Amino acid sequence: MNRKIMLALFTLLPCVYLFISADGQNVSKIAVAKTDSISLHLLKPQKSITQGSVTVEGTRINYQAVAGTLILKSKDNKPTCSMFYVAYFKDGLSDESQRPVTFIYNGGPGSSTVWLHFSGLGPQRVFLRDTTRFLAPYKIVNNDFSLLDATDLVFIDMPGTGFSRILTKEKGGAGDPKSFYSVDGDGHAFADFIQEFLSTYNRWDSPKYLYGESYGTFRSAVVSNILETEDNIDLNGVILQSMLFSFNKSQMSQTHAGDILSYVLALPSEAAAAWVHNKIPNRPAEMAPFLDEVKHFAITDYALALLQGSLLDSTSFNRIAGKLHDYTGLPVSYIRKANLRIGLIRFEKELLAGEEKITGAYDATFTGPEMDPLSEYPGFEPTTTTVSSALISTFNNYMSKDLKFGKGMEYRFSNNNIFPQFDFRASYPGINWQSKFFVNVMGDMASAMIYNPKLKVMVNMGYYDLVTPYFEGEYEMQHLDIPAQLQKNISYAYYNSGHMIYLHIPELKKLHDNVAKFIASTH
């Protein structure tokens, strides 16, 4: 797979959680075209306060919503960034300091937090019809499974997305995109925002949580390490959804010759996709034990076969090809031609080729018509294209009519200019070097957990996520360089979903219940 195609995977998605379109199409130019009027008043914090209510699993909760900005400043006290957030505070509390507060963000880097905010955890959400695309009129509905019953919620947009803006000299500030668009710069921006928020709302004594999705999990590792080791702010918990801590274990590493680990870790998710689409020969009745069998094969026979490379004998080669057919449903001839290496994008294209369909990379339960049956890669990503229009249309209305913020401004749902500028080199304990695409923040997560041995980490993963496979998440957490007894601080939850667990209502309920229980047990 050439580098141009792999770069397209990273940059071209609206939700942007990490990678996606395979053919270089820009599918994320979907923000509403408005004048982006950054004026001098944005050099100061802004705030719009409204009241609302939500019914969560039968219980009514009244809340105050604050849509606003906080200003980050340089060491010489000059404004560098106006970071936008929406915070929801439960009403009627006698002591707000005892109420948990959770800081939430999506990934990219280059995505706003509209996905977790308005289709996942916020009090209101866009109405969706599971994997079915539908056209306007769209509607906003009560989120029966908002996390507001368990914690106050703070949704944060990274600089350059949403209404967050870097305040450059031209805008009256002293900000520089280079200081924000890097692993460490991004992490420090979020850590600085959290400190500013705690001071602004007097929430220093509150139990504190981070909730990140996709690159947001990557960010959480960095931010938790900064808060714990540099800022002396202890966290109660870190909640990871669709996690990734190192690019070299993902399908992105296929740009590097000799890679095998990404194929090994992706196989169980590919098997789950084949199972849900009934492409498995002699398909087992239950998926979970089947996937356990696939994982065992992946880390034993399959890994050993790939390690041998050209030394693998033909009998073993054919045996492994047969097993891969049994687990993925792909033709043996195709697997042989692929040299036993089944890449994410090619799998997305090949699984339903006989039906002239492609599967979603973010969620394999989403499908779409094949754009070009003769092409090597799918022409678009079905998951995000199915959902994006309804999400963006309703969120624009919600911001202006309900939260009364941003009139005359452009809300940047995603910003494709960020990724090409982003410096993926990182510094963390013991290491001060990383090459692009091989950055690894497992050391940051380990450092935070060692520094605060009471810190709990929850990992939430969808079986049908081909972008950040669940086995990869398990592998990374089980290989953190931490004392063995700290592994007990890590818990796992699995869902019949893809990357965006909340797109399926039954799984959103399960996600809510699991996360609410985690929060209740850690403060």
XYZ file of C-alpha atoms in Angstrom:
523
model
C 0.000 0.000 0.000
C 1.558 3.290 -1.033
C 2.161 6.207 1.302
C -0.299 8.503 -0.472
C -3.168 6.110 0.183
C -2.175 5.628 3.811
C -2.019 9.384 4.381
C -5.517 9.603 2.968
C -6.632 7.179 5.629
C -5.578 9.601 8.333
C -6.822 12.864 6.973
C -10.084 12.588 5.149
C -12.725 11.864 7.739
C -15.278 14.087 9.319
C -15.397 12.216 12.590
C -11.844 11.745 12.600
C -10.977 9.509 14.724
C -7.946 8.540 12.998
C -7.995 7.313 9.511
C -10.303 6.517 6.732
C -11.014 7.144 3.013
C -8.855 4.971 0.827
C -8.873 6.583 -2.585
C -7.914 10.122 -1.709
C -11.438 11.512 -1.923
C -12.037 14.346 0.487
C -15.218 13.205 2.201
C -14.984 15.605 5.100
C -15.640 18.977 3.481
C -18.976 19.090 5.200
C -18.887 22.042 7.556
C -21.544 24.672 7.026
C -20.178 27.537 4.954
C -20.377 30.639 7.127
C -18.165 33.637 7.618
C -15.572 32.833 10.272
C -15.650 36.181 12.018
C -12.916 36.092 14.640
C -13.086 39.472 16.345
C -11.263 41.040 19.245
C -13.942 39.991 21.733
C -12.711 36.395 21.311
C -9.528 37.411 23.106
C -11.648 37.239 26.244
C -13.618 34.272 27.655
C -17.151 33.990 26.278
C -20.139 32.322 27.896
C -23.759 31.548 27.009
C -25.825 29.988 29.818
C -29.069 28.129 29.182
C -31.230 25.695 31.135
C -32.431 22.269 30.057
C -33.617 18.887 31.214
C -33.014 15.295 30.180
C -34.559 12.005 31.205
C -31.907 9.330 31.668
C -33.202 5.778 32.071
C -36.467 7.103 33.517
C -35.007 9.778 35.805
C -35.442 13.459 34.986
C -32.345 15.637 35.420
C -32.420 19.417 35.229
C -29.180 20.997 34.135
C -27.394 24.196 33.298
C -25.605 24.253 29.932
C -22.668 26.585 29.396
C -21.348 27.078 25.858
C -18.246 29.190 25.947
C -14.545 29.695 25.524
C -11.569 29.803 27.848
C -8.394 31.628 26.878
C -5.034 29.856 27.034
C -2.047 32.118 27.567
C 1.681 32.023 27.037
C 4.217 32.198 29.842
C 4.330 35.975 29.399
C 0.539 36.127 29.800
C -0.377 36.740 26.155
C -3.459 34.993 24.689
C -2.617 32.040 22.445
C -5.851 30.102 21.974
C -9.582 30.485 22.508
C -10.758 26.960 23.333
C -14.459 26.229 22.947
C -16.368 23.919 25.249
C -19.900 22.958 26.204
C -20.361 22.042 29.871
C -23.440 20.483 31.428
C -23.896 20.866 35.189
C -26.581 18.970 37.084
C -28.907 21.317 39.001
C -29.943 21.050 42.629
C -26.666 19.912 44.198
C -25.848 20.964 47.743
C -22.106 20.558 47.219
C -20.868 20.742 43.621
C -17.307 19.986 44.698
C -18.301 16.367 45.370
C -19.802 15.930 41.912
C -17.596 14.127 39.355
C -16.578 16.089 36.260
C -15.521 14.402 33.016
C -13.540 16.075 30.226
C -14.490 14.630 26.835
C -12.981 14.885 23.335
C -12.822 13.103 20.006
C -9.689 12.543 17.984
C -8.205 13.011 14.543
C -6.101 14.912 15.227
C -8.411 17.349 13.480
C -11.878 16.452 14.725
C -14.242 18.485 16.833
C -16.057 16.673 19.636
C -19.455 16.764 17.936
C -19.586 12.958 17.737
C -19.268 12.167 21.436
C -21.284 15.271 22.283
C -24.287 14.931 20.002
C -24.570 11.269 19.121
C -23.104 9.797 22.289
C -22.983 11.270 25.775
C -24.666 14.680 25.829
C -28.234 15.265 27.115
C -29.585 15.747 23.585
C -28.671 13.707 20.547
C -29.378 13.444 16.855
C -32.034 10.875 15.983
C -30.461 8.051 13.934
C -31.794 4.872 12.396
C -28.909 2.588 13.263
C -27.100 1.675 10.010
C -29.779 3.114 7.699
C -29.199 6.382 5.870
C -32.107 8.813 5.764
C -32.716 12.327 4.497
C -34.044 15.544 6.023
C -36.045 16.529 7.925
C -33.836 15.477 10.810
C -34.638 15.783 14.491
C -33.081 16.121 17.939
C -34.219 13.755 20.680
C -33.745 13.243 24.409
C -30.663 11.111 25.059
C -31.984 8.348 27.290
C -28.403 7.266 27.999
C -26.565 10.521 28.559
C -23.810 10.311 31.181
C -25.179 13.379 32.965
C -26.722 11.172 35.639
C -23.239 10.023 36.682
C -21.044 13.072 36.100
C -20.981 16.656 34.917
C -19.850 16.736 31.291
C -17.359 19.036 29.567
C -17.051 18.592 25.788
C -13.888 20.247 24.432
C -12.952 21.061 20.822
C -9.250 20.925 19.967
C -7.654 24.152 18.684
C -8.638 24.790 15.083
C -11.868 22.767 15.278
C -15.389 23.580 16.420
C -15.314 27.178 17.637
C -11.786 26.803 19.071
C -9.319 29.156 17.420
C -5.587 29.696 17.695
C -5.082 33.390 18.395
C -2.249 34.272 16.050
C -0.696 37.698 15.745
C -3.151 38.502 12.959
C -6.003 37.851 15.399
C -4.568 39.923 18.187
C -2.854 37.124 20.085
C 0.505 35.401 20.346
C -0.474 31.855 19.323
C 1.393 29.731 16.801
C -0.149 26.602 15.215
C 3.199 24.815 15.617
C 2.877 25.052 19.395
C -0.497 23.264 19.318
C -0.199 20.822 16.409
C 2.071 18.249 17.960
C 1.641 15.334 20.358
C 3.022 17.261 23.313
C 1.621 20.650 22.255
C -1.864 19.213 21.896
C -1.553 17.455 25.251
C -0.426 20.601 27.046
C -3.263 22.623 25.487
C -5.845 20.229 26.915
C -4.065 20.019 30.266
C -3.953 23.839 30.443
C -7.643 24.036 29.534
C -8.542 21.582 32.308
C -6.642 23.637 34.882
C -8.329 26.830 33.691
C -11.742 25.153 33.835
C -11.182 23.851 37.370
C -10.292 27.363 38.508
C -13.101 29.100 36.614
C -15.789 26.807 38.027
C -14.152 26.038 41.395
C -14.052 22.306 40.728
C -10.604 21.487 42.082
C -12.037 19.121 44.705
C -14.276 17.237 42.264
C -13.461 13.671 41.189
C -11.877 14.097 37.735
C -12.067 11.918 34.628
C -10.805 11.994 31.066
C -12.880 10.457 28.267
C -11.243 10.184 24.847
C -12.123 8.389 21.645
C -9.629 7.190 18.986
C -6.806 9.750 18.843
C -8.565 11.101 21.914
C -7.312 7.989 23.745
C -3.825 8.778 22.492
C -4.337 12.315 23.838
C -5.618 10.960 27.165
C -2.372 9.098 27.766
C -0.386 12.306 27.219
C -2.761 14.565 29.195
C -2.979 12.180 32.146
C 0.808 12.063 32.329
C 1.070 15.863 32.190
C -1.617 16.367 34.844
C -0.168 13.756 37.179
C 3.572 14.365 36.846
C 3.818 18.068 35.943
C 0.693 19.711 37.356
C 0.088 17.645 40.518
C -3.531 16.966 39.550
C -4.634 13.451 40.409
C -7.256 11.832 38.207
C -9.790 9.313 39.450
C -10.114 7.619 36.100
C -9.281 7.584 32.404
C -11.989 6.233 30.080
C -10.764 5.055 26.680
C -13.030 4.328 23.725
C -11.659 2.712 20.553
C -8.120 3.080 21.809
C -4.767 3.426 20.112
C -1.477 4.213 21.839
C 1.035 3.404 19.088
C 0.726 3.718 15.334
C 3.250 0.988 14.599
C 0.789 -1.637 15.842
C -2.007 -0.337 13.637
C -2.676 -0.918 9.969
C -0.862 2.357 9.300
C 2.411 0.503 9.759
C 1.846 -1.335 6.489
C 3.825 1.461 4.879
C 6.867 -0.105 6.541
C 8.355 -3.246 5.097
C 8.486 -6.274 7.372
C 5.535 -5.361 9.563
C 3.552 -8.297 10.897
C 2.030 -7.204 14.214
C -0.726 -5.070 12.724
C -1.988 -8.067 10.720
C -1.998 -10.251 13.807
C -3.892 -7.723 15.939
C -6.437 -6.906 13.219
C -7.457 -10.506 12.512
C -10.069 -10.941 15.316
C -11.916 -7.775 14.206
C -11.879 -8.972 10.607
C -13.260 -12.305 11.808
C -16.016 -10.472 13.721
C -16.948 -8.567 10.571
C -17.056 -11.795 8.565
C -19.163 -13.440 11.284
C -21.747 -10.634 11.435
C -22.104 -10.712 7.625
C -22.441 -14.517 7.629
C -19.326 -15.078 5.515
C -17.749 -17.683 7.808
C -17.774 -21.266 6.507
C -19.753 -23.399 8.984
C -20.469 -20.221 10.964
C -20.528 -20.834 14.756
C -23.750 -19.894 16.513
C -21.976 -17.657 19.059
C -19.388 -15.044 18.182
C -17.508 -14.640 21.478
C -15.995 -18.139 21.724
C -15.258 -18.010 18.001
C -13.253 -14.796 18.455
C -11.347 -16.323 21.373
C -10.305 -19.112 19.020
C -9.247 -16.563 16.384
C -7.164 -14.615 18.917
C -5.360 -17.778 19.963
C -4.594 -18.613 16.349
C -3.470 -15.038 15.683
C -0.836 -14.943 18.425
C 0.384 -18.509 17.881
C 0.316 -20.159 14.451
C -0.389 -17.002 12.453
C 2.245 -14.847 14.165
C 4.863 -17.602 13.913
C 4.102 -18.068 10.223
C 4.479 -14.380 9.450
C 7.697 -14.194 11.466
C 9.260 -16.805 9.184
C 8.705 -14.733 6.073
C 10.149 -16.409 2.979
C 11.390 -19.323 5.112
C 7.827 -20.555 5.646
C 7.419 -23.868 3.841
C 4.642 -24.337 1.295
C 2.702 -26.855 3.396
C 2.537 -24.470 6.339
C 1.748 -21.572 4.014
C -1.253 -23.397 2.574
C -2.441 -24.500 6.016
C -2.372 -20.906 7.320
C -4.160 -19.687 4.184
C -6.890 -22.257 4.817
C -7.325 -21.140 8.417
C -7.508 -17.488 7.369
C -10.255 -18.462 4.947
C -12.098 -20.221 7.783
C -11.847 -17.101 9.959
C -12.482 -14.344 7.392
C -14.448 -15.985 4.600
C -12.077 -14.509 2.005
C -11.159 -16.818 -0.910
C -8.041 -18.908 -0.351
C -6.724 -17.738 -3.719
C -7.017 -14.115 -2.570
C -5.269 -14.855 0.729
C -2.410 -16.597 -1.055
C -2.025 -13.693 -3.460
C -1.941 -11.335 -0.435
C 0.897 -13.453 1.031
C -1.202 -14.183 4.138
C -1.368 -10.460 4.951
C -4.929 -9.120 4.994
C -4.883 -5.330 5.132
C -7.690 -3.238 6.578
C -8.655 -1.372 3.416
C -8.450 -4.395 1.169
C -10.547 -6.401 3.616
C -13.169 -3.641 3.651
C -13.296 -3.914 -0.140
C -13.132 -7.688 -0.477
C -15.465 -9.098 2.198
C -18.705 -8.242 0.377
C -17.255 -8.033 -3.142
C -19.614 -10.765 -4.344
C -22.542 -8.486 -3.436
C -20.893 -5.408 -4.993
C -20.770 -3.778 -1.548
C -18.118 -2.506 0.818
C -18.107 -2.545 4.604
C -17.448 0.387 6.892
C -13.946 0.645 8.301
C -15.158 2.400 11.430
C -18.041 -0.017 11.796
C -18.254 -3.120 9.632
C -22.012 -3.401 10.209
C -22.415 -0.357 7.942
C -22.287 -1.153 4.223
C -22.470 0.771 0.973
C -22.540 0.138 -2.770
C -19.189 -0.405 -4.446
C -18.174 2.736 -6.294
C -15.757 1.003 -8.662
C -15.782 -2.825 -8.691
C -12.421 -2.863 -10.495
C -10.592 -0.644 -8.014
C -8.254 -2.043 -5.381
C -9.669 0.098 -2.571
C -13.182 1.228 -1.574
C -14.288 4.594 -2.898
C -15.735 5.964 0.350
C -16.391 5.105 3.994
C -19.998 3.980 4.649
C -20.118 4.612 8.408
C -19.475 8.335 8.461
C -21.248 9.146 5.215
C -24.396 7.479 6.561
C -24.441 9.575 9.732
C -22.673 12.876 9.045
C -25.386 14.887 7.308
C -27.991 14.333 10.020
C -25.448 14.974 12.770
C -24.119 18.206 11.313
C -27.495 19.657 10.366
C -29.019 19.093 13.787
C -25.938 20.236 15.701
C -25.850 23.560 13.866
C -29.460 24.143 14.902
C -28.786 23.014 18.465
C -25.850 25.398 18.890
C -27.675 28.470 17.652
C -31.229 27.836 18.896
C -30.729 25.903 22.131
C -27.269 26.881 23.386
C -27.401 30.345 21.778
C -23.741 30.463 20.813
C -21.775 31.046 17.620
C -24.114 33.141 15.526
C -22.314 34.229 12.360
C -19.391 31.868 12.968
C -18.385 28.618 11.335
C -18.388 25.510 13.507
C -15.572 23.384 12.091
C -16.709 19.805 12.418
C -13.328 18.709 11.153
C -10.227 20.509 9.954
C -8.199 18.678 7.324
C -5.421 21.246 7.499
C -4.362 20.050 10.955
C -3.130 16.557 10.186
C -0.511 17.523 7.557
C 0.926 20.042 10.043
C 0.804 17.745 13.048
C 4.158 16.709 14.532
C 3.804 13.116 15.709
C 7.110 13.059 17.516
C 6.667 12.861 21.276
C 8.797 13.074 24.381
C 8.012 11.052 27.461
C 9.837 9.304 30.301
C 13.018 7.624 29.141
C 12.558 8.454 25.463
C 12.999 11.723 23.614
C 12.708 10.464 20.048
C 10.056 8.996 17.827
C 9.776 8.865 14.058
C 6.618 9.964 12.307
C 3.867 7.317 12.268
C 5.721 5.301 14.923
C 4.932 7.554 17.840
C 4.055 5.575 20.950
C 2.460 6.950 24.119
C 2.277 3.721 26.086
C 5.040 5.240 28.205
C 2.838 8.219 29.079
C -0.005 6.002 30.278
C 2.400 3.834 32.263
C 4.008 6.893 33.845
C 0.641 8.327 34.931
C -0.428 4.997 36.445
C 2.842 4.556 38.322
C 2.833 8.135 39.578
C -0.758 7.704 40.784
C -1.220 4.006 41.631
C -4.892 4.634 42.460
C -5.631 5.769 38.904
C -8.135 3.455 37.201
C -8.374 2.968 33.448
C -11.427 1.691 31.579
C -11.121 0.416 27.987
C -14.241 0.283 25.769
C -13.942 -1.475 22.407
C -16.263 -2.448 19.574
C -15.862 -5.839 17.930
C -16.580 -4.465 14.440
C -14.065 -1.614 14.576
C -11.507 -2.179 11.797
C -9.705 1.124 12.387
C -8.641 0.546 15.996
C -9.095 -3.220 16.427
C -10.068 -4.366 19.904
C -7.245 -6.919 20.095
C -4.766 -4.106 19.520
C -6.203 -2.285 22.535
C -5.862 -5.388 24.673
C -2.312 -5.948 23.502
C -1.173 -2.413 24.292
C -2.730 -2.302 27.756
C -1.324 -5.739 28.610
C 2.146 -4.615 27.532
C 2.349 -1.387 29.516
C 5.611 -1.148 31.416
C 3.950 -1.042 34.841
C 4.238 -3.203 37.963
C 2.143 -6.346 37.609
C -0.182 -5.353 40.455
C -1.262 -2.204 38.563
C -2.786 -4.298 35.782
C -5.738 -4.812 38.139
C -6.481 -1.088 37.724
C -7.418 -1.715 34.074
C -10.895 -2.938 33.124
C -12.324 -3.873 29.720
C -15.771 -3.700 28.133
C -16.766 -5.002 24.703
C -19.624 -4.028 22.415
C -21.442 -5.309 19.334
C -20.487 -2.131 17.543
C -17.686 -0.411 15.750
C -15.536 2.624 16.503
C -18.478 4.847 17.473
C -20.115 2.535 19.988
C -22.972 4.966 20.591
C -24.348 4.744 17.030
C -26.233 1.583 18.046
C -28.775 2.389 20.760
C -28.568 -0.975 22.625
C -24.793 -0.571 22.784
C -25.122 3.072 23.871
C -27.192 1.887 26.828
C -24.545 -0.710 27.652
C -21.798 1.920 27.303
C -23.678 4.276 29.612
C -24.268 1.619 32.246
C -20.650 0.425 32.160
C -19.122 3.904 32.343
C -21.557 5.109 35.027
C -20.650 2.065 37.119
C -16.936 2.741 36.582
C -17.303 6.354 37.716
C -19.370 5.396 40.749
C -16.751 2.841 41.805
C -13.768 5.183 41.541
C -14.644 8.126 43.787
